[in-house]
mmCIF file of N, CA, C and O in Angstrom:
data_model
loop_
_atom_site.group_PDB
_atom_site.id
_atom_site.type_symbol
_atom_site.label_atom_id
_atom_site.label_comp_id
_atom_site.label_asym_id
_atom_site.label_seq_id
_atom_site.Cartn_x
_atom_site.Cartn_y
_atom_site.Cartn_z
ATOM 1 N N MET A 1 7.077 -3.857 20.628
ATOM 2 C CA MET A 1 5.821 -4.225 20.010
ATOM 3 C C MET A 1 5.925 -4.037 18.491
ATOM 4 O O MET A 1 6.344 -2.997 18.014
ATOM 5 N N LYS A 2 5.572 -5.066 17.779
ATOM 6 C CA LYS A 2 5.638 -5.041 16.327
ATOM 7 C C LYS A 2 4.443 -4.271 15.763
ATOM 8 O O LYS A 2 3.338 -4.357 16.282
ATOM 9 N N VAL A 3 4.688 -3.534 14.673
ATOM 10 C CA VAL A 3 3.643 -2.768 14.008
ATOM 11 C C VAL A 3 3.515 -3.274 12.581
ATOM 12 O O VAL A 3 4.507 -3.625 11.936
ATOM 13 N N TYR A 4 2.288 -3.325 12.095
ATOM 14 C CA TYR A 4 2.006 -3.760 10.732
ATOM 15 C C TYR A 4 1.371 -2.609 9.973
ATOM 16 O O TYR A 4 0.649 -1.787 10.564
ATOM 17 N N TYR A 5 1.659 -2.541 8.700
ATOM 18 C CA TYR A 5 1.176 -1.443 7.880
ATOM 19 C C TYR A 5 0.349 -1.966 6.709
ATOM 20 O O TYR A 5 0.674 -2.990 6.123
ATOM 21 N N THR A 6 -0.685 -1.230 6.381
ATOM 22 C CA THR A 6 -1.384 -1.401 5.117
ATOM 23 C C THR A 6 -1.078 -0.122 4.350
ATOM 24 O O THR A 6 -1.195 0.978 4.900
ATOM 25 N N TYR A 7 -0.662 -0.260 3.114
ATOM 26 C CA TYR A 7 -0.159 0.901 2.385
ATOM 27 C C TYR A 7 -0.713 0.971 0.969
ATOM 28 O O TYR A 7 -1.200 -0.009 0.419
ATOM 29 N N VAL A 8 -0.601 2.175 0.416
ATOM 30 C CA VAL A 8 -0.995 2.421 -0.968
ATOM 31 C C VAL A 8 0.181 3.112 -1.646
ATOM 32 O O VAL A 8 0.692 4.116 -1.149
ATOM 33 N N LEU A 9 0.595 2.553 -2.774
ATOM 34 C CA LEU A 9 1.646 3.147 -3.583
ATOM 35 C C LEU A 9 1.030 3.682 -4.867
ATOM 36 O O LEU A 9 0.043 3.140 -5.356
ATOM 37 N N GLU A 10 1.653 4.724 -5.413
ATOM 38 C CA GLU A 10 1.230 5.245 -6.707
ATOM 39 C C GLU A 10 2.416 5.205 -7.653
ATOM 40 O O GLU A 10 3.528 5.602 -7.296
ATOM 41 N N SER A 11 2.173 4.717 -8.865
ATOM 42 C CA SER A 11 3.227 4.653 -9.875
ATOM 43 C C SER A 11 3.398 6.016 -10.529
ATOM 44 O O SER A 11 2.417 6.638 -10.948
ATOM 45 N N ASP A 12 4.644 6.465 -10.647
ATOM 46 C CA ASP A 12 4.916 7.713 -11.350
ATOM 47 C C ASP A 12 4.801 7.525 -12.859
ATOM 48 O O ASP A 12 4.755 8.492 -13.601
ATOM 49 N N VAL A 13 4.729 6.283 -13.311
ATOM 50 C CA VAL A 13 4.618 6.003 -14.746
ATOM 51 C C VAL A 13 3.226 6.353 -15.261
ATOM 52 O O VAL A 13 3.083 7.090 -16.228
ATOM 53 N N ASP A 14 2.193 5.816 -14.605
ATOM 54 C CA ASP A 14 0.836 6.028 -15.120
ATOM 55 C C ASP A 14 -0.202 6.329 -14.048
ATOM 56 O O ASP A 14 -1.391 6.377 -14.331
ATOM 57 N N GLY A 15 0.241 6.515 -12.807
ATOM 58 C CA GLY A 15 -0.678 6.888 -11.746
ATOM 59 C C GLY A 15 -1.465 5.744 -11.130
ATOM 60 O O GLY A 15 -2.298 5.958 -10.252
ATOM 61 N N ARG A 16 -1.189 4.505 -11.568
ATOM 62 C CA ARG A 16 -1.923 3.380 -10.984
ATOM 63 C C ARG A 16 -1.572 3.217 -9.516
ATOM 64 O O ARG A 16 -0.497 3.614 -9.078
ATOM 65 N N LEU A 17 -2.499 2.619 -8.774
ATOM 66 C CA LEU A 17 -2.312 2.411 -7.343
ATOM 67 C C LEU A 17 -2.071 0.943 -7.052
ATOM 68 O O LEU A 17 -2.632 0.071 -7.717
ATOM 69 N N TYR A 18 -1.248 0.686 -6.062
ATOM 70 C CA TYR A 18 -0.979 -0.671 -5.588
ATOM 71 C C TYR A 18 -1.236 -0.681 -4.091
ATOM 72 O O TYR A 18 -0.765 0.205 -3.373
ATOM 73 N N LYS A 19 -1.989 -1.674 -3.618
ATOM 74 C CA LYS A 19 -2.284 -1.791 -2.196
ATOM 75 C C LYS A 19 -1.606 -3.035 -1.642
ATOM 76 O O LYS A 19 -1.634 -4.088 -2.274
ATOM 77 N N GLY A 20 -1.014 -2.923 -0.469
ATOM 78 C CA GLY A 20 -0.343 -4.069 0.135
ATOM 79 C C GLY A 20 -0.235 -3.913 1.641
ATOM 80 O O GLY A 20 -0.722 -2.951 2.211
ATOM 81 N N HIS A 21 0.429 -4.883 2.278
ATOM 82 C CA HIS A 21 0.680 -4.812 3.721
ATOM 83 C C HIS A 21 2.084 -5.313 4.009
ATOM 84 O O HIS A 21 2.643 -6.092 3.231
ATOM 85 N N SER A 22 2.654 -4.855 5.101
ATOM 86 C CA SER A 22 4.025 -5.229 5.457
ATOM 87 C C SER A 22 4.288 -4.866 6.917
ATOM 88 O O SER A 22 3.591 -4.041 7.491
ATOM 89 N N ASP A 23 5.319 -5.472 7.483
ATOM 90 C CA ASP A 23 5.749 -5.068 8.823
ATOM 91 C C ASP A 23 6.991 -4.181 8.759
ATOM 92 O O ASP A 23 7.503 -3.739 9.777
ATOM 93 N N ASP A 24 7.474 -3.912 7.535
ATOM 94 C CA ASP A 24 8.623 -3.025 7.341
ATOM 95 C C ASP A 24 8.375 -2.204 6.080
ATOM 96 O O ASP A 24 8.738 -2.599 4.966
ATOM 97 N N LEU A 25 7.772 -1.062 6.262
ATOM 98 C CA LEU A 25 7.326 -0.247 5.136
ATOM 99 C C LEU A 25 8.476 0.255 4.268
ATOM 100 O O LEU A 25 8.395 0.216 3.041
ATOM 101 N N LYS A 26 9.549 0.721 4.902
ATOM 102 C CA LYS A 26 10.705 1.223 4.142
ATOM 103 C C LYS A 26 11.295 0.133 3.251
ATOM 104 O O LYS A 26 11.578 0.342 2.073
ATOM 105 N N LYS A 27 11.497 -1.031 3.844
ATOM 106 C CA LYS A 27 12.072 -2.162 3.108
ATOM 107 C C LYS A 27 11.158 -2.575 1.952
ATOM 108 O O LYS A 27 11.618 -2.832 0.848
ATOM 109 N N ARG A 28 9.857 -2.606 2.218
ATOM 110 C CA ARG A 28 8.903 -3.035 1.198
ATOM 111 C C ARG A 28 8.873 -2.061 0.028
ATOM 112 O O ARG A 28 8.821 -2.483 -1.131
ATOM 113 N N LEU A 29 8.933 -0.774 0.292
ATOM 114 C CA LEU A 29 8.956 0.222 -0.783
ATOM 115 C C LEU A 29 10.218 0.055 -1.629
ATOM 116 O O LEU A 29 10.161 0.113 -2.857
ATOM 117 N N LYS A 30 11.350 -0.206 -0.966
ATOM 118 C CA LYS A 30 12.603 -0.446 -1.704
ATOM 119 C C LYS A 30 12.476 -1.674 -2.601
ATOM 120 O O LYS A 30 12.963 -1.682 -3.727
ATOM 121 N N GLU A 31 11.822 -2.727 -2.102
ATOM 122 C CA GLU A 31 11.625 -3.942 -2.909
ATOM 123 C C GLU A 31 10.776 -3.643 -4.141
ATOM 124 O O GLU A 31 11.091 -4.099 -5.233
ATOM 125 N N HIS A 32 9.714 -2.871 -3.958
ATOM 126 C CA HIS A 32 8.876 -2.507 -5.108
ATOM 127 C C HIS A 32 9.688 -1.708 -6.128
ATOM 128 O O HIS A 32 9.575 -1.946 -7.333
ATOM 129 N N ASN A 33 10.489 -0.778 -5.660
ATOM 130 C CA ASN A 33 11.236 0.095 -6.571
ATOM 131 C C ASN A 33 12.490 -0.541 -7.152
ATOM 132 O O ASN A 33 13.071 -0.005 -8.090
ATOM 133 N N SER A 34 12.892 -1.693 -6.636
ATOM 134 C CA SER A 34 14.068 -2.375 -7.191
ATOM 135 C C SER A 34 13.660 -3.489 -8.156
ATOM 136 O O SER A 34 14.515 -4.193 -8.684
ATOM 137 N N GLY A 35 12.365 -3.665 -8.366
ATOM 138 C CA GLY A 35 11.891 -4.669 -9.329
ATOM 139 C C GLY A 35 11.750 -6.066 -8.756
ATOM 140 O O GLY A 35 11.583 -7.022 -9.496
ATOM 141 N N LYS A 36 11.792 -6.218 -7.438
ATOM 142 C CA LYS A 36 11.696 -7.547 -6.823
ATOM 143 C C LYS A 36 10.270 -8.089 -6.766
ATOM 144 O O LYS A 36 10.061 -9.250 -6.495
ATOM 145 N N THR A 37 9.296 -7.209 -7.021
ATOM 146 C CA THR A 37 7.891 -7.617 -6.969
ATOM 147 C C THR A 37 7.353 -7.671 -8.389
ATOM 148 O O THR A 37 7.270 -6.651 -9.069
ATOM 149 N N LYS A 38 6.996 -8.865 -8.828
ATOM 150 C CA LYS A 38 6.579 -9.076 -10.211
ATOM 151 C C LYS A 38 5.434 -8.160 -10.647
ATOM 152 O O LYS A 38 5.468 -7.581 -11.728
ATOM 153 N N SER A 39 4.433 -8.015 -9.782
ATOM 154 C CA SER A 39 3.247 -7.248 -10.171
ATOM 155 C C SER A 39 3.492 -5.742 -10.270
ATOM 156 O O SER A 39 2.705 -5.031 -10.887
ATOM 157 N N THR A 40 4.559 -5.242 -9.676
ATOM 158 C CA THR A 40 4.815 -3.797 -9.730
ATOM 159 C C THR A 40 6.039 -3.445 -10.564
ATOM 160 O O THR A 40 6.306 -2.269 -10.809
ATOM 161 N N LYS A 41 6.754 -4.434 -11.020
ATOM 162 C CA LYS A 41 8.027 -4.247 -11.713
ATOM 163 C C LYS A 41 7.937 -3.304 -12.917
ATOM 164 O O LYS A 41 8.807 -2.464 -13.128
ATOM 165 N N GLY A 42 6.880 -3.436 -13.705
ATOM 166 C CA GLY A 42 6.770 -2.653 -14.931
ATOM 167 C C GLY A 42 6.343 -1.212 -14.747
ATOM 168 O O GLY A 42 6.227 -0.473 -15.728
ATOM 169 N N TYR A 43 6.129 -0.790 -13.495
ATOM 170 C CA TYR A 43 5.590 0.556 -13.270
ATOM 171 C C TYR A 43 6.442 1.377 -12.312
ATOM 172 O O TYR A 43 5.965 2.319 -11.686
ATOM 173 N N ILE A 44 7.712 1.016 -12.207
ATOM 174 C CA ILE A 44 8.678 1.717 -11.356
ATOM 175 C C ILE A 44 8.921 3.102 -11.957
ATOM 176 O O ILE A 44 9.027 3.221 -13.170
ATOM 177 N N PRO A 45 9.027 4.148 -11.165
ATOM 178 C CA PRO A 45 9.112 4.193 -9.706
ATOM 179 C C PRO A 45 7.743 4.318 -9.036
ATOM 180 O O PRO A 45 6.786 4.826 -9.612
ATOM 181 N N TRP A 46 7.708 3.843 -7.800
ATOM 182 C CA TRP A 46 6.514 3.912 -6.947
ATOM 183 C C TRP A 46 6.797 4.862 -5.809
ATOM 184 O O TRP A 46 7.929 4.984 -5.349
ATOM 185 N N ARG A 47 5.745 5.539 -5.343
ATOM 186 C CA ARG A 47 5.898 6.368 -4.142
ATOM 187 C C ARG A 47 4.750 6.076 -3.187
ATOM 188 O O ARG A 47 3.639 5.776 -3.616
ATOM 189 N N LEU A 48 5.062 6.157 -1.926
ATOM 190 C CA LEU A 48 4.085 5.908 -0.878
ATOM 191 C C LEU A 48 3.150 7.110 -0.796
ATOM 192 O O LEU A 48 3.605 8.245 -0.628
ATOM 193 N N VAL A 49 1.838 6.871 -0.944
ATOM 194 C CA VAL A 49 0.877 7.972 -0.886
ATOM 195 C C VAL A 49 -0.051 7.880 0.323
ATOM 196 O O VAL A 49 -0.704 8.858 0.687
ATOM 197 N N TYR A 50 -0.121 6.695 0.972
ATOM 198 C CA TYR A 50 -1.000 6.543 2.124
ATOM 199 C C TYR A 50 -0.629 5.264 2.875
ATOM 200 O O TYR A 50 -0.236 4.280 2.254
ATOM 201 N N PHE A 51 -0.761 5.307 4.204
ATOM 202 C CA PHE A 51 -0.581 4.079 4.990
ATOM 203 C C PHE A 51 -1.338 4.194 6.296
ATOM 204 O O PHE A 51 -1.669 5.294 6.756
ATOM 205 N N GLU A 52 -1.632 3.042 6.881
ATOM 206 C CA GLU A 52 -2.256 2.940 8.195
ATOM 207 C C GLU A 52 -1.470 1.915 9.009
ATOM 208 O O GLU A 52 -0.922 0.966 8.441
ATOM 209 N N LYS A 53 -1.417 2.112 10.327
ATOM 210 C CA LYS A 53 -0.697 1.203 11.232
ATOM 211 C C LYS A 53 -1.683 0.313 11.971
ATOM 212 O O LYS A 53 -2.769 0.757 12.350
ATOM 213 N N PHE A 54 -1.249 -0.924 12.229
ATOM 214 C CA PHE A 54 -2.067 -1.879 12.971
ATOM 215 C C PHE A 54 -1.196 -2.649 13.954
ATOM 216 O O PHE A 54 0.008 -2.789 13.742
ATOM 217 N N LEU A 55 -1.824 -3.185 14.977
ATOM 218 C CA LEU A 55 -1.103 -3.961 15.983
ATOM 219 C C LEU A 55 -1.002 -5.438 15.624
ATOM 220 O O LEU A 55 -0.180 -6.155 16.182
ATOM 221 N N THR A 56 -1.843 -5.912 14.700
ATOM 222 C CA THR A 56 -1.773 -7.314 14.281
ATOM 223 C C THR A 56 -1.726 -7.417 12.770
ATOM 224 O O THR A 56 -2.242 -6.554 12.054
ATOM 225 N N ARG A 57 -1.110 -8.487 12.310
ATOM 226 C CA ARG A 57 -1.040 -8.754 10.868
ATOM 227 C C ARG A 57 -2.448 -8.967 10.315
ATOM 228 O O ARG A 57 -2.769 -8.536 9.211
ATOM 229 N N GLU A 58 -3.284 -9.632 11.071
ATOM 230 C CA GLU A 58 -4.656 -9.926 10.628
ATOM 231 C C GLU A 58 -5.430 -8.650 10.320
ATOM 232 O O GLU A 58 -6.125 -8.575 9.296
ATOM 233 N N GLU A 59 -5.313 -7.651 11.195
ATOM 234 C CA GLU A 59 -5.993 -6.369 10.956
ATOM 235 C C GLU A 59 -5.467 -5.708 9.682
ATOM 236 O O GLU A 59 -6.238 -5.157 8.893
ATOM 237 N N SER A 60 -4.163 -5.784 9.499
ATOM 238 C CA SER A 60 -3.535 -5.184 8.333
ATOM 239 C C SER A 60 -4.013 -5.854 7.037
ATOM 240 O O SER A 60 -4.323 -5.184 6.054
ATOM 241 N N VAL A 61 -4.087 -7.176 7.053
ATOM 242 C CA VAL A 61 -4.549 -7.932 5.876
ATOM 243 C C VAL A 61 -6.014 -7.607 5.569
ATOM 244 O O VAL A 61 -6.389 -7.404 4.409
ATOM 245 N N LEU A 62 -6.837 -7.527 6.606
ATOM 246 C CA LEU A 62 -8.250 -7.186 6.402
ATOM 247 C C LEU A 62 -8.405 -5.801 5.789
ATOM 248 O O LEU A 62 -9.243 -5.586 4.911
ATOM 249 N N ARG A 63 -7.588 -4.866 6.242
ATOM 250 C CA ARG A 63 -7.667 -3.502 5.690
ATOM 251 C C ARG A 63 -7.222 -3.494 4.231
ATOM 252 O O ARG A 63 -7.816 -2.808 3.398
ATOM 253 N N GLU A 64 -6.177 -4.252 3.913
ATOM 254 C CA GLU A 64 -5.736 -4.359 2.518
ATOM 255 C C GLU A 64 -6.867 -4.920 1.661
ATOM 256 O O GLU A 64 -7.139 -4.413 0.561
ATOM 257 N N LYS A 65 -7.535 -5.950 2.140
ATOM 258 C CA LYS A 65 -8.654 -6.533 1.391
ATOM 259 C C LYS A 65 -9.756 -5.504 1.177
ATOM 260 O O LYS A 65 -10.351 -5.435 0.107
ATOM 261 N N TYR A 66 -10.019 -4.700 2.200
ATOM 262 C CA TYR A 66 -11.015 -3.635 2.054
ATOM 263 C C TYR A 66 -10.593 -2.637 0.977
ATOM 264 O O TYR A 66 -11.408 -2.228 0.143
ATOM 265 N N PHE A 67 -9.317 -2.232 0.989
ATOM 266 C CA PHE A 67 -8.824 -1.272 -0.001
ATOM 267 C C PHE A 67 -9.026 -1.781 -1.432
ATOM 268 O O PHE A 67 -9.102 -1.004 -2.366
ATOM 269 N N LYS A 68 -9.087 -3.076 -1.600
ATOM 270 C CA LYS A 68 -9.224 -3.676 -2.934
ATOM 271 C C LYS A 68 -10.684 -3.855 -3.355
ATOM 272 O O LYS A 68 -10.950 -4.327 -4.447
ATOM 273 N N THR A 69 -11.629 -3.438 -2.485
ATOM 274 C CA THR A 69 -13.049 -3.487 -2.846
ATOM 275 C C THR A 69 -13.445 -2.157 -3.485
ATOM 276 O O THR A 69 -12.688 -1.171 -3.437
ATOM 277 N N GLY A 70 -14.638 -2.112 -4.044
ATOM 278 C CA GLY A 70 -15.124 -0.871 -4.649
ATOM 279 C C GLY A 70 -15.199 0.273 -3.656
ATOM 280 O O GLY A 70 -14.733 1.387 -3.932
ATOM 281 N N SER A 71 -15.760 0.019 -2.475
ATOM 282 C CA SER A 71 -15.858 1.086 -1.472
ATOM 283 C C SER A 71 -14.477 1.453 -0.928
ATOM 284 O O SER A 71 -14.223 2.620 -0.597
ATOM 285 N N GLY A 72 -13.577 0.488 -0.857
ATOM 286 C CA GLY A 72 -12.207 0.762 -0.431
ATOM 287 C C GLY A 72 -11.467 1.637 -1.427
ATOM 288 O O GLY A 72 -10.729 2.554 -1.052
ATOM 289 N N ARG A 73 -11.664 1.364 -2.707
ATOM 290 C CA ARG A 73 -11.045 2.200 -3.752
ATOM 291 C C ARG A 73 -11.594 3.628 -3.684
ATOM 292 O O ARG A 73 -10.849 4.597 -3.843
ATOM 293 N N ASP A 74 -12.906 3.757 -3.429
ATOM 294 C CA ASP A 74 -13.506 5.087 -3.280
ATOM 295 C C ASP A 74 -12.907 5.815 -2.078
ATOM 296 O O ASP A 74 -12.616 7.016 -2.139
ATOM 297 N N PHE A 75 -12.719 5.086 -0.966
ATOM 298 C CA PHE A 75 -12.118 5.662 0.229
ATOM 299 C C PHE A 75 -10.727 6.227 -0.086
ATOM 300 O O PHE A 75 -10.413 7.372 0.258
ATOM 301 N N ILE A 76 -9.910 5.429 -0.761
ATOM 302 C CA ILE A 76 -8.546 5.856 -1.109
ATOM 303 C C ILE A 76 -8.588 7.064 -2.044
ATOM 304 O O ILE A 76 -7.835 8.016 -1.870
ATOM 305 N N LYS A 77 -9.463 7.002 -3.039
ATOM 306 C CA LYS A 77 -9.590 8.114 -3.988
ATOM 307 C C LYS A 77 -9.915 9.419 -3.252
ATOM 308 O O LYS A 77 -9.331 10.467 -3.534
ATOM 309 N N ASN A 78 -10.840 9.356 -2.284
ATOM 310 C CA ASN A 78 -11.217 10.545 -1.512
ATOM 311 C C ASN A 78 -10.069 11.037 -0.653
ATOM 312 O O ASN A 78 -9.835 12.248 -0.542
ATOM 313 N N ILE A 79 -9.339 10.125 -0.031
ATOM 314 C CA ILE A 79 -8.181 10.501 0.798
ATOM 315 C C ILE A 79 -7.149 11.230 -0.067
ATOM 316 O O ILE A 79 -6.646 12.286 0.308
ATOM 317 N N LEU A 80 -6.836 10.662 -1.226
ATOM 318 C CA LEU A 80 -5.794 11.236 -2.086
ATOM 319 C C LEU A 80 -6.238 12.558 -2.694
ATOM 320 O O LEU A 80 -5.416 13.462 -2.903
ATOM 321 N N LYS A 81 -7.532 12.674 -2.977
ATOM 322 C CA LYS A 81 -8.060 13.918 -3.559
ATOM 323 C C LYS A 81 -7.933 15.076 -2.575
ATOM 324 O O LYS A 81 -7.718 16.210 -2.974
ATOM 325 N N ASN A 82 -8.062 14.766 -1.302
ATOM 326 C CA ASN A 82 -8.022 15.815 -0.262
ATOM 327 C C ASN A 82 -6.635 16.072 0.301
ATOM 328 O O ASN A 82 -6.497 16.789 1.287
ATOM 329 N N LYS A 83 -5.601 15.474 -0.278
ATOM 330 C CA LYS A 83 -4.225 15.702 0.193
ATOM 331 C C LYS A 83 -3.656 16.954 -0.421
ATOM 332 O O LYS A 83 -3.898 17.327 -1.497
#
């Protein structure tokens, strides 16, 4: 059974957060840190600070979209504050 992830990365450069989804979290983090992703290239290195698992890609995409809303950003901020 395939698993999909919605994830949050934090840049060690300036603390900015990046939200995305993938079916291979390890590979995707390596791509971000190797400069293969245009939007994250200038803020390497990135580290994984949060993720959730889903059974469908659709659920994962919806969660990513939520993370990019105001209430989603607040949710992430609260999660990271309590770590």
